[in-house]
Short mmCIF file of C-alpha atoms in Angstrom, two decimals:
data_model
loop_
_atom_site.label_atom_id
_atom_site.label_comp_id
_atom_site.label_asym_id
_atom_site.label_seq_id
_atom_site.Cartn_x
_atom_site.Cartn_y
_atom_site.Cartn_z
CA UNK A 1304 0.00 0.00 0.00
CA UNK A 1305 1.45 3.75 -0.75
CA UNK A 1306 2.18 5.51 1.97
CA UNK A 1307 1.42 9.23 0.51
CA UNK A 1308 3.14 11.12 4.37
CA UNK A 1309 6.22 9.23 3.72
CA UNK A 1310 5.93 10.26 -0.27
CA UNK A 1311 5.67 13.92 0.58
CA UNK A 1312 8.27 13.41 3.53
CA UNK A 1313 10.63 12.17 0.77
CA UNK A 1314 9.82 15.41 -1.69
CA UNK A 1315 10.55 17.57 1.30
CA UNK A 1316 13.82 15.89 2.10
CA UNK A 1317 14.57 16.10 -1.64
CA UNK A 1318 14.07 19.54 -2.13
CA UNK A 1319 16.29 20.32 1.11
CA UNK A 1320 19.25 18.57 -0.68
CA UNK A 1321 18.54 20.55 -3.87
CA UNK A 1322 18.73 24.17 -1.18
CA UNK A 1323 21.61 22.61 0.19
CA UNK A 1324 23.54 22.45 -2.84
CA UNK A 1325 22.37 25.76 -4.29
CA UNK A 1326 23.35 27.63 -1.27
CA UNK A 1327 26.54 25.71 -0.99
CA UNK A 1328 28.40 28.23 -2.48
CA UNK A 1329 27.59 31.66 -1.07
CA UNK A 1330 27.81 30.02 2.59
CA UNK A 1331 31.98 31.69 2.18
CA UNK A 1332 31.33 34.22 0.53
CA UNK A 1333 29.98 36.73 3.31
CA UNK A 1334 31.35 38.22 6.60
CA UNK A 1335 29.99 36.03 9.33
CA UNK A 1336 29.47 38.53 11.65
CA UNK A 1337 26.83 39.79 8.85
CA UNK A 1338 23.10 38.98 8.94
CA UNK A 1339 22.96 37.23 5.28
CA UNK A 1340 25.55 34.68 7.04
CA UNK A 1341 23.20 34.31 10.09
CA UNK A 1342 20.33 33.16 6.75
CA UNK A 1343 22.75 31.34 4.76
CA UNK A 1344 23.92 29.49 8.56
CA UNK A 1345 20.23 28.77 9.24
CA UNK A 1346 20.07 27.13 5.72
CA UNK A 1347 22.40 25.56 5.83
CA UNK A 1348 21.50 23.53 9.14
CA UNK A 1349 17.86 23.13 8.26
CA UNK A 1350 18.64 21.12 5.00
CA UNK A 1351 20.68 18.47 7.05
CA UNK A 1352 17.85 17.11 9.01
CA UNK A 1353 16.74 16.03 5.65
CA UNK A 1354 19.17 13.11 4.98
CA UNK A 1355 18.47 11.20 8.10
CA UNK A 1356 15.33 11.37 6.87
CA UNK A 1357 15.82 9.12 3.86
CA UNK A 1358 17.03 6.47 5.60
CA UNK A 1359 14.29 6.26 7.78
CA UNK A 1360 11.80 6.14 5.46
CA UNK A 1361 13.75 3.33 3.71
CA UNK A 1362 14.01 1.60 7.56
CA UNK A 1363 9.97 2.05 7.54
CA UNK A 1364 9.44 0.95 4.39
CA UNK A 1365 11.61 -2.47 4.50
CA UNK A 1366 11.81 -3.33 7.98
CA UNK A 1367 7.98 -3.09 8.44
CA UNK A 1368 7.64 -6.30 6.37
CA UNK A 1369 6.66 -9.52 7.59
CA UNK A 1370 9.20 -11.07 5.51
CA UNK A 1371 12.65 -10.27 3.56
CA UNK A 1372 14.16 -12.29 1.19
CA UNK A 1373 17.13 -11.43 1.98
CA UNK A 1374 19.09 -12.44 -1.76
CA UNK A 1375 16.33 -10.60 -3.47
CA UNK A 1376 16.86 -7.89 -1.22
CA UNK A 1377 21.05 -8.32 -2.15
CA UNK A 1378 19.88 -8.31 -6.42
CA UNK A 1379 17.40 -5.96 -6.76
CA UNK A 1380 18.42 -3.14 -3.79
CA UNK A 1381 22.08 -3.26 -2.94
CA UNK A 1382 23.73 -4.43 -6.30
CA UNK A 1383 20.66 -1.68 -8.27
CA UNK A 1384 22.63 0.82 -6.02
CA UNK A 1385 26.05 -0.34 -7.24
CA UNK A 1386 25.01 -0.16 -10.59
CA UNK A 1387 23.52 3.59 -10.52
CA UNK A 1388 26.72 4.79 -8.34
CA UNK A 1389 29.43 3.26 -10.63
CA UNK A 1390 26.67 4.78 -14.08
CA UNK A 1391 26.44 8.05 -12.96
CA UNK A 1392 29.46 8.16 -11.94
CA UNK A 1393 31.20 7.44 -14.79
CA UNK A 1394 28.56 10.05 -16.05
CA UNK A 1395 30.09 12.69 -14.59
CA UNK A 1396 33.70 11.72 -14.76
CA UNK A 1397 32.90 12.17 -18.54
CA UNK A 1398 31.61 15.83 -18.04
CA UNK A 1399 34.83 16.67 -16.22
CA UNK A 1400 36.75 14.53 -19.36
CA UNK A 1401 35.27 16.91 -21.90
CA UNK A 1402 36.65 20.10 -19.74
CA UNK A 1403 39.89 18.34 -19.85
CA UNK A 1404 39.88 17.88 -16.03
CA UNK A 1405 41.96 14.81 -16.45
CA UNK A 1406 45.66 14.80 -17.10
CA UNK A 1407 45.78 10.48 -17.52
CA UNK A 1408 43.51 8.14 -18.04
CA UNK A 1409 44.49 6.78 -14.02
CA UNK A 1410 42.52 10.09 -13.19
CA UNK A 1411 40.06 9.24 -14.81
CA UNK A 1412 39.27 5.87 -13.26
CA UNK A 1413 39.85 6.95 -10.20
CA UNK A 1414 37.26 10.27 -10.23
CA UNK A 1415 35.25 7.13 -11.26
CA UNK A 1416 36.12 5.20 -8.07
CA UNK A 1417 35.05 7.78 -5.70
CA UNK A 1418 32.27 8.80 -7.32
CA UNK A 1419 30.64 12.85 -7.64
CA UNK A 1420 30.38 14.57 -4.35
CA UNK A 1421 26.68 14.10 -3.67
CA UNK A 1422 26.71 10.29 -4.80
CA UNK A 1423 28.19 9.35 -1.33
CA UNK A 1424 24.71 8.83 -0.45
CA UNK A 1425 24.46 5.42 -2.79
CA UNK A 1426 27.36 3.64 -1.21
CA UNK A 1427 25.79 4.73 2.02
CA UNK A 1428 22.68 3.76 1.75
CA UNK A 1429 24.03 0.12 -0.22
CA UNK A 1430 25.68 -0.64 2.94
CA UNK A 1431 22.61 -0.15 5.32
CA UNK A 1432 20.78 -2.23 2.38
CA UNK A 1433 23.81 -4.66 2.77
CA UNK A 1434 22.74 -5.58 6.76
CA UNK A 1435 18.59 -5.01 6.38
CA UNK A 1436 17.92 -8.78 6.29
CA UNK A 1437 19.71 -9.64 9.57
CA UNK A 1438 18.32 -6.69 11.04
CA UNK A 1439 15.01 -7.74 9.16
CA UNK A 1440 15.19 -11.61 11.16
CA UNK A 1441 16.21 -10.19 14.42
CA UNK A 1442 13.38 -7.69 15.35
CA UNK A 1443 10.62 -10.14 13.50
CA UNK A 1444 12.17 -12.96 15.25
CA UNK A 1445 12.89 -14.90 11.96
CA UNK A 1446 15.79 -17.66 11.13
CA UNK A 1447 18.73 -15.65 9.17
CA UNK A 1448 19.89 -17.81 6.60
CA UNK A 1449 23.87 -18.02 7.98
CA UNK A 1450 25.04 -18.00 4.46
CA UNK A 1451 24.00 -14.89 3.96
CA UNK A 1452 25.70 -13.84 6.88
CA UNK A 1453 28.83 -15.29 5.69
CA UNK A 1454 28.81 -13.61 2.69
CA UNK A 1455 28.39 -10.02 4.62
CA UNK A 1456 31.88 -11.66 6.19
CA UNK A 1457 33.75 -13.05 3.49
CA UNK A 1458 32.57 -9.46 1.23
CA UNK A 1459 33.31 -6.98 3.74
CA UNK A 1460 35.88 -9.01 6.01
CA UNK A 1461 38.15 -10.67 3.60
CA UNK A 1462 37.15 -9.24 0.62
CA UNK A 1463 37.55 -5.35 1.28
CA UNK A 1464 40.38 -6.03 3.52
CA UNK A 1465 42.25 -7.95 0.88
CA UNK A 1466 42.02 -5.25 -1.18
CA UNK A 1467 44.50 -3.01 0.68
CA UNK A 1468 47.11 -5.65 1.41
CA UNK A 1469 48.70 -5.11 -2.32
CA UNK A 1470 52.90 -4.81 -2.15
CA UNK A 1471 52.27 -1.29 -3.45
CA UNK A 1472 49.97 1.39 -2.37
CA UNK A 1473 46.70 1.22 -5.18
CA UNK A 1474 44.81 4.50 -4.14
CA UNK A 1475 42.01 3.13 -6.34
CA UNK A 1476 41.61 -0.33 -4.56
CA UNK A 1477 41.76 1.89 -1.46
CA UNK A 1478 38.61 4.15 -2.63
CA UNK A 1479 36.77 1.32 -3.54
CA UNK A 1480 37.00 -0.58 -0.32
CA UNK A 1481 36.28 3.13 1.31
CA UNK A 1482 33.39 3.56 -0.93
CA UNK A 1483 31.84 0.14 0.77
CA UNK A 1484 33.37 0.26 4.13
CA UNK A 1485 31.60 -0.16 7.22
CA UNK A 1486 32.38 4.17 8.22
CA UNK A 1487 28.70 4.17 6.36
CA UNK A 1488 26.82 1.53 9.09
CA UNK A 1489 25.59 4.09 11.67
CA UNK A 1490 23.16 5.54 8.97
CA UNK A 1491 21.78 1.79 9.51
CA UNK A 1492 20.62 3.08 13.03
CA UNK A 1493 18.32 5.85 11.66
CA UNK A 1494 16.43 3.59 9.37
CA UNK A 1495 15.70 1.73 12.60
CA UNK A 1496 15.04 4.55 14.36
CA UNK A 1497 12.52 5.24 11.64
CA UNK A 1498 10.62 1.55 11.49
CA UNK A 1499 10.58 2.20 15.59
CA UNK A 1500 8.55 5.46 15.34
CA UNK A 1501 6.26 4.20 12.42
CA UNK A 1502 4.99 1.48 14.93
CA UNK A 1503 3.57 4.69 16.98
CA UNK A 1504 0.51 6.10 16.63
CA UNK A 1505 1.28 10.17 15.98
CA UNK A 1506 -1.09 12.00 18.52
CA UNK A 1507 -2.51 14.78 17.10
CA UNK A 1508 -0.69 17.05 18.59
CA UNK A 1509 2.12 16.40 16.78
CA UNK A 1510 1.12 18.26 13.63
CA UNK A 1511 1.99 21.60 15.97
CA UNK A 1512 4.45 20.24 18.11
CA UNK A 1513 6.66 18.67 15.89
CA UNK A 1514 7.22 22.10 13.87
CA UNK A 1515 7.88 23.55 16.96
CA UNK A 1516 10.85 21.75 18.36
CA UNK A 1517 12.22 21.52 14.60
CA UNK A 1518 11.89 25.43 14.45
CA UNK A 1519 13.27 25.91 17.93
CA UNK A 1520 16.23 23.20 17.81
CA UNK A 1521 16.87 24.70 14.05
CA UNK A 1522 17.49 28.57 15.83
CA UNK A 1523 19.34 27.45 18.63
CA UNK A 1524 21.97 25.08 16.59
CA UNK A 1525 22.20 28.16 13.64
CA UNK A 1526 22.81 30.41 16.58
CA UNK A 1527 25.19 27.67 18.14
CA UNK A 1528 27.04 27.82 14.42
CA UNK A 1529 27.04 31.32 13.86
CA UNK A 1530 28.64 31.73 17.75
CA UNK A 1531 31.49 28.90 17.08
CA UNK A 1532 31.90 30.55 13.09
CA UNK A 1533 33.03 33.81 15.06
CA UNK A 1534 35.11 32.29 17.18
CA UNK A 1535 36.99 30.05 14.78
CA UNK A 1536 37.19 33.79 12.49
CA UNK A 1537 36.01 31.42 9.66
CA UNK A 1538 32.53 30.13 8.00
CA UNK A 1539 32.26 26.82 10.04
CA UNK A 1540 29.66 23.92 10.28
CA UNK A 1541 30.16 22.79 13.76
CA UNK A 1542 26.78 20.78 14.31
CA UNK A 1543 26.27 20.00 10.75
CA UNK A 1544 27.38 16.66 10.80
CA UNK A 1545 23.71 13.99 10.59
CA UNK A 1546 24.96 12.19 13.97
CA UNK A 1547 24.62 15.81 15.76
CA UNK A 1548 22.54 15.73 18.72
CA UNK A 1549 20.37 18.69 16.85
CA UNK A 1550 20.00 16.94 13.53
CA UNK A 1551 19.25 13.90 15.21
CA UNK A 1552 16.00 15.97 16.90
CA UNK A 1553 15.37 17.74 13.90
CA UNK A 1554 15.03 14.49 11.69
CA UNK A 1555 12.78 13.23 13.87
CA UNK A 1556 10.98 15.92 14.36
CA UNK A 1557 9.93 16.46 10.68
CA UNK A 1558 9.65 12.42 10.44
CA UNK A 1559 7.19 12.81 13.21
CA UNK A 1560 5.27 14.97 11.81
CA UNK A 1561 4.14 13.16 8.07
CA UNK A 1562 3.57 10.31 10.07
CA UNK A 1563 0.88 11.92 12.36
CA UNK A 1564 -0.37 12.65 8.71
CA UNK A 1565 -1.53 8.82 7.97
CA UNK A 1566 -4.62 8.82 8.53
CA UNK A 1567 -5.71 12.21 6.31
CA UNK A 1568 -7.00 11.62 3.20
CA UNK A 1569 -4.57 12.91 0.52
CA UNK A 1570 -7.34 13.97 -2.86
CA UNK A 1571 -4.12 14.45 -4.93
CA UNK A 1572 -1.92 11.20 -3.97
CA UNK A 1573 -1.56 9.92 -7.48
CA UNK A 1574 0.38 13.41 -8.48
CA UNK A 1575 2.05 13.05 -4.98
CA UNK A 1576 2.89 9.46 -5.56
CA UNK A 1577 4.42 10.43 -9.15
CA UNK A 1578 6.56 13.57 -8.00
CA UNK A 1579 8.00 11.23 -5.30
CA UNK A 1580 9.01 8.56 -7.79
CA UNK A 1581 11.23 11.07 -9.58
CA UNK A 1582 13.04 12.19 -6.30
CA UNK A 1583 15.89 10.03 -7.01
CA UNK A 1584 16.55 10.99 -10.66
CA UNK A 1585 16.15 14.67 -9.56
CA UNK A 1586 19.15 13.95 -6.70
CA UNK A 1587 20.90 12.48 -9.51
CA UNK A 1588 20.43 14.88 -11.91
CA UNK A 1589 20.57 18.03 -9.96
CA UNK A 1590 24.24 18.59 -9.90
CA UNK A 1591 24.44 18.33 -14.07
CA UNK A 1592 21.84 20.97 -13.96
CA UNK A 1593 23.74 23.05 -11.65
CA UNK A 1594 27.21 22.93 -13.85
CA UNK A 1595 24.87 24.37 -16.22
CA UNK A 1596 23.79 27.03 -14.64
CA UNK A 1597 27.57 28.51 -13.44
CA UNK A 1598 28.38 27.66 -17.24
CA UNK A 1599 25.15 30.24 -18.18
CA UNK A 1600 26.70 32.80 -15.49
CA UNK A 1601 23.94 31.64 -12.98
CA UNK A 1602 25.98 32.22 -10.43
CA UNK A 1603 26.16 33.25 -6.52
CA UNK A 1604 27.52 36.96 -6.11
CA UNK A 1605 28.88 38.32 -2.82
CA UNK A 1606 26.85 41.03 -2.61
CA UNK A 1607 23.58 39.36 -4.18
CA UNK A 1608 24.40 36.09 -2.18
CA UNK A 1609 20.59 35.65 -0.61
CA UNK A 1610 19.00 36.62 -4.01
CA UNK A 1611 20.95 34.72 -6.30
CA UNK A 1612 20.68 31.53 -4.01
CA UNK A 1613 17.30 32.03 -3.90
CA UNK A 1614 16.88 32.02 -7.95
CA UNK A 1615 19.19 28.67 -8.45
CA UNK A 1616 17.54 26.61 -5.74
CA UNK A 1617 14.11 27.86 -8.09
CA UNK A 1618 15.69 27.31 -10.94
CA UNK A 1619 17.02 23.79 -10.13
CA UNK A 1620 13.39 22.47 -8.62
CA UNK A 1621 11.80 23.80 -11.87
CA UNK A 1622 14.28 22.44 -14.37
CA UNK A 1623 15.63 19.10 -12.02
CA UNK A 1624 11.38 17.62 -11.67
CA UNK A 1625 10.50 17.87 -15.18
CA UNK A 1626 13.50 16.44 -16.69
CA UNK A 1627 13.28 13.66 -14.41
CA UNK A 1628 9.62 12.94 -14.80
CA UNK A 1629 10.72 13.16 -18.63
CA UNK A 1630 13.79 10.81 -18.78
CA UNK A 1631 11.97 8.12 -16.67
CA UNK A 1632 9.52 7.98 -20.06
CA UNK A 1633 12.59 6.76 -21.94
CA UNK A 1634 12.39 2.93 -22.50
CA UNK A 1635 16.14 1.60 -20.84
CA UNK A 1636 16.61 5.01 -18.95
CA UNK A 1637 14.13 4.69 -16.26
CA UNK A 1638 16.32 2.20 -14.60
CA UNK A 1639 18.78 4.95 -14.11
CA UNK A 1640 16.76 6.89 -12.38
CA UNK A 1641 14.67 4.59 -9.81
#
């Protein structure tokens, strides 16, 4: 059955990344004891809340079956996620090849190795995919099939380790086995977290009270940033980080609150249900669309920094949903994009 709160949750998160990166730039660009630092600071923390949220919608969705095959789960989630990391990377390892970004062709397979700076969230999320099932069997109370088990050990014990224990330094082997490492396993805890709080019923006063601790945890942690920016004389994310006690609240605060909205009747879920399929092509695609945009001049100004963020973060939703909606009509590319 579609869950239409966790569909608009996932827009919501979506769109946060797109702010994220379309402020990215300007967050440098202005003295920190100014107020459009205080706005760009306050942006800046707000959008992080939204990646925990992913993976708890993901925890909801997956560990809130009564049963998980967990080799099907292996084929058709993890090794999908493999595929579209290693694609679209190679995807934009190309765009940088046509720039002439790449002085070898070792460059170039290794920009492919580690991937585009947002795609970190593939690996990520392959690994938590990687330890669902036994997660899966222990809080259903289900027999784990040990071989699967095994092959967790033999792939991330043996395998991944053996790949470092070359006579000579490989900085690609290296990447790879960093790419798939276990640094990515605590993001396991949030999709937990999120199948935990999906097994509550939402009073109703969480559609006001949720909002409010998000609002008031998201001033007191820009104010927290903003204090430690001007004491470090430098533009610095001290409670960015998604394990920080205030993105922790503020994840769950906003998960809270579209799931004390699962009851409501939704008269548009169909268009809901449709946006929220392209949410992974638009986090995908974004970036491309972005390049773009600098390459047009569309970009952030020092003294326009507010405005100009403002008008790519526009820009991007209106360009980044329609060509997503439009490439997953393409017989062989919707699999790219989902």
């Amino acid at each position: 059955m579609r869950r239409t709160e966790l569909d608009l949750c996932r827009i919501t998160a979506c769109q946060a990344v797109i702010l994220s990166h379309a402020a990215a730039d300007g967050f440098h660009m202005v003295p920190i004891e100014s107020g459009r630092f205080w706005v760009l600071c306050l942006v800046s923390t707000v959008v992080r809340a939204s990646i925990p949220q992913f993976f708890m919608i993901s925890g909801t969705l997956l560990l809130g079956r009564e049963t998980m095959d967990p080799w099907r789960t292996l084929k058709k989630r993890t090794g999908h996620l493999v595929v579209l990391f290693y694609v679209w990377s190679l995807a934009y390892a190309l765009l940088r090849a046509a720039t002439g970004a790449f002085g070898s062709f070792y460059d170039f397979a290794y920009a492919v190795v580690i991937g585009h700076y947002h795609l970190w969230f593939l690996p990520a999320m392959t690994v938590v995919y990687l330890f669902m099932p036994p997660v899966h069997a222990a809080i259903h109370g289900n027999k784990m099939d040990p071989r699967y088990l095994l092959f967790l050990f033999f792939f991330l014990g043996i395998f991944l380790t053996n790949c470092n224990l070359t006579p000579d330094a490989m900085p690609i082997l290296y990447r790879f086995t960093l790419n798939f490492g276990l640094d990515y396993l605590p993001h396991l805890g949030y999709a937990v977290w999120g199948w935990w709080l999906a097994r509550r019923q939402m009073p109703r006063r969480t559609l006001w009270l949720a909002p409010l601790v998000f609002v008031l945890t998201l001033l007191l942690t820009t104010q927290a940033n903003c204090w430690y920016s001007a004491y470090k004389e430098t533009a610095d994310g001290w409670l960015f980080n998604f394990f920080s006690l205030p993105n922790f609240v503020m994840g769950t605060a906003g998960f809270c609150f579209f799931l004390a909205l699962r009851d409501r009747s939704f008269p548009h879920a169909g268009t809901v249900a449709a946006i929220s399929d392209c949410t992974l092509g638009v986090y995908l695609l974004h970036p491309m669309l972005l390049n773009m945009f600098k390459r047009l001049g569309l970009v952030i100004r020092p003294e326009h920094v507010l405005g100009d963020t403002a008008l790519r973060y526009v820009l991007l939703v209106a360009a980044a949903f329609p060509a997503a909606w439009l490439l997953r009509r393409i017989p062989g590319i919707r699999r790219l994009l989902s």
